[in-house]
């Protein structure tokens, strides 16, 4: 999605789509897409939808805790860091106001 996963989800929901695919911590990836680093994280999707006025009955804190538990067991960091200032960056649960998702590349 070239860093547009969250934006794609928000546009899809705005167009009437009610089921989207995501994974805790963005785990996974696509064996058919060279360089694909992971999927859209469920916690980022929930956070973005809540901010967009689509409140969900989901425990966002529980999702974030689950992702943090899973991350040490992964071979590589699963996140592709979106561009600073992008919708994906601004809605990331790790965004600290100065660096995207609070991570260094």
XYZ file of C-alpha atoms in Angstrom:
105
model
C 0.000 0.000 0.000
C 3.087 2.241 -0.119
C 2.417 3.542 3.401
C -1.237 4.283 2.669
C -2.852 1.373 4.503
C -4.651 3.513 7.090
C -5.742 6.061 4.490
C -7.057 3.204 2.340
C -9.037 1.802 5.283
C -10.532 5.215 6.106
C -11.548 5.809 2.479
C -12.994 2.296 2.219
C -15.097 2.778 5.349
C -16.254 6.162 4.041
C -17.373 4.363 0.858
C -19.413 1.825 2.848
C -16.996 -1.046 3.430
C -17.606 -2.506 6.884
C -15.022 -5.315 7.070
C -11.291 -4.645 6.789
C -8.273 -6.843 7.357
C -5.547 -5.935 9.836
C -3.258 -7.722 12.276
C -2.115 -7.078 15.843
C 1.141 -5.203 15.710
C 1.087 -5.255 11.913
C 2.452 -8.805 11.966
C 2.671 -10.680 8.743
C 3.407 -9.498 5.282
C 2.952 -10.778 1.795
C 5.232 -13.386 0.258
C 4.170 -12.114 -3.173
C 5.230 -8.506 -2.538
C 9.004 -8.167 -2.323
C 9.965 -5.865 0.522
C 6.532 -5.990 2.174
C 7.314 -5.464 5.825
C 3.958 -6.179 7.411
C 0.257 -5.554 7.475
C -1.776 -2.636 8.749
C -1.892 -2.951 12.519
C -5.284 -3.507 14.112
C -4.496 -0.982 16.830
C -3.684 1.714 14.245
C -6.903 0.934 12.331
C -9.023 1.127 15.488
C -7.333 4.362 16.560
C -7.781 5.960 13.119
C -11.444 4.920 12.876
C -12.149 6.262 16.368
C -10.524 9.592 15.415
C -12.543 9.643 12.186
C -15.810 9.412 14.130
C -16.357 5.686 13.627
C -16.203 4.596 17.267
C -15.584 0.899 17.744
C -16.223 -1.245 20.784
C -12.614 -2.423 20.889
C -10.125 -2.337 23.763
C -7.347 -0.288 22.146
C -5.125 -0.564 25.224
C -5.464 -4.354 25.100
C -4.506 -4.378 21.417
C -1.423 -2.267 22.074
C -0.389 -4.547 24.951
C -0.865 -7.621 22.740
C 1.290 -6.112 20.000
C 4.038 -5.323 22.520
C 3.943 -8.894 23.808
C 4.235 -10.306 20.280
C 6.943 -8.008 18.928
C 9.950 -9.622 20.692
C 9.094 -12.960 19.077
C 9.295 -11.608 15.559
C 12.470 -11.920 13.501
C 12.316 -8.322 12.302
C 10.483 -5.165 13.291
C 7.142 -5.549 11.492
C 6.452 -1.867 10.899
C 7.013 0.119 7.775
C 7.304 3.654 9.083
C 4.984 6.005 7.193
C 5.995 9.502 6.139
C 6.003 12.169 8.836
C 2.763 14.142 8.648
C 0.874 11.449 6.722
C -2.511 10.278 7.997
C -0.942 6.933 8.890
C 1.688 8.721 10.963
C -0.708 11.094 12.703
C -3.045 8.275 13.758
C -0.292 5.893 14.864
C -0.507 4.972 18.543
C 3.249 5.594 18.817
C 3.287 9.079 17.208
C 4.985 11.464 19.636
C 4.529 14.723 17.749
C 8.014 14.864 16.287
C 8.848 11.461 14.851
C 6.557 9.124 13.029
C 5.405 6.326 15.290
C 8.160 7.247 17.740
C 10.558 4.948 15.895
C 13.886 5.625 14.261
C 14.596 4.047 10.926
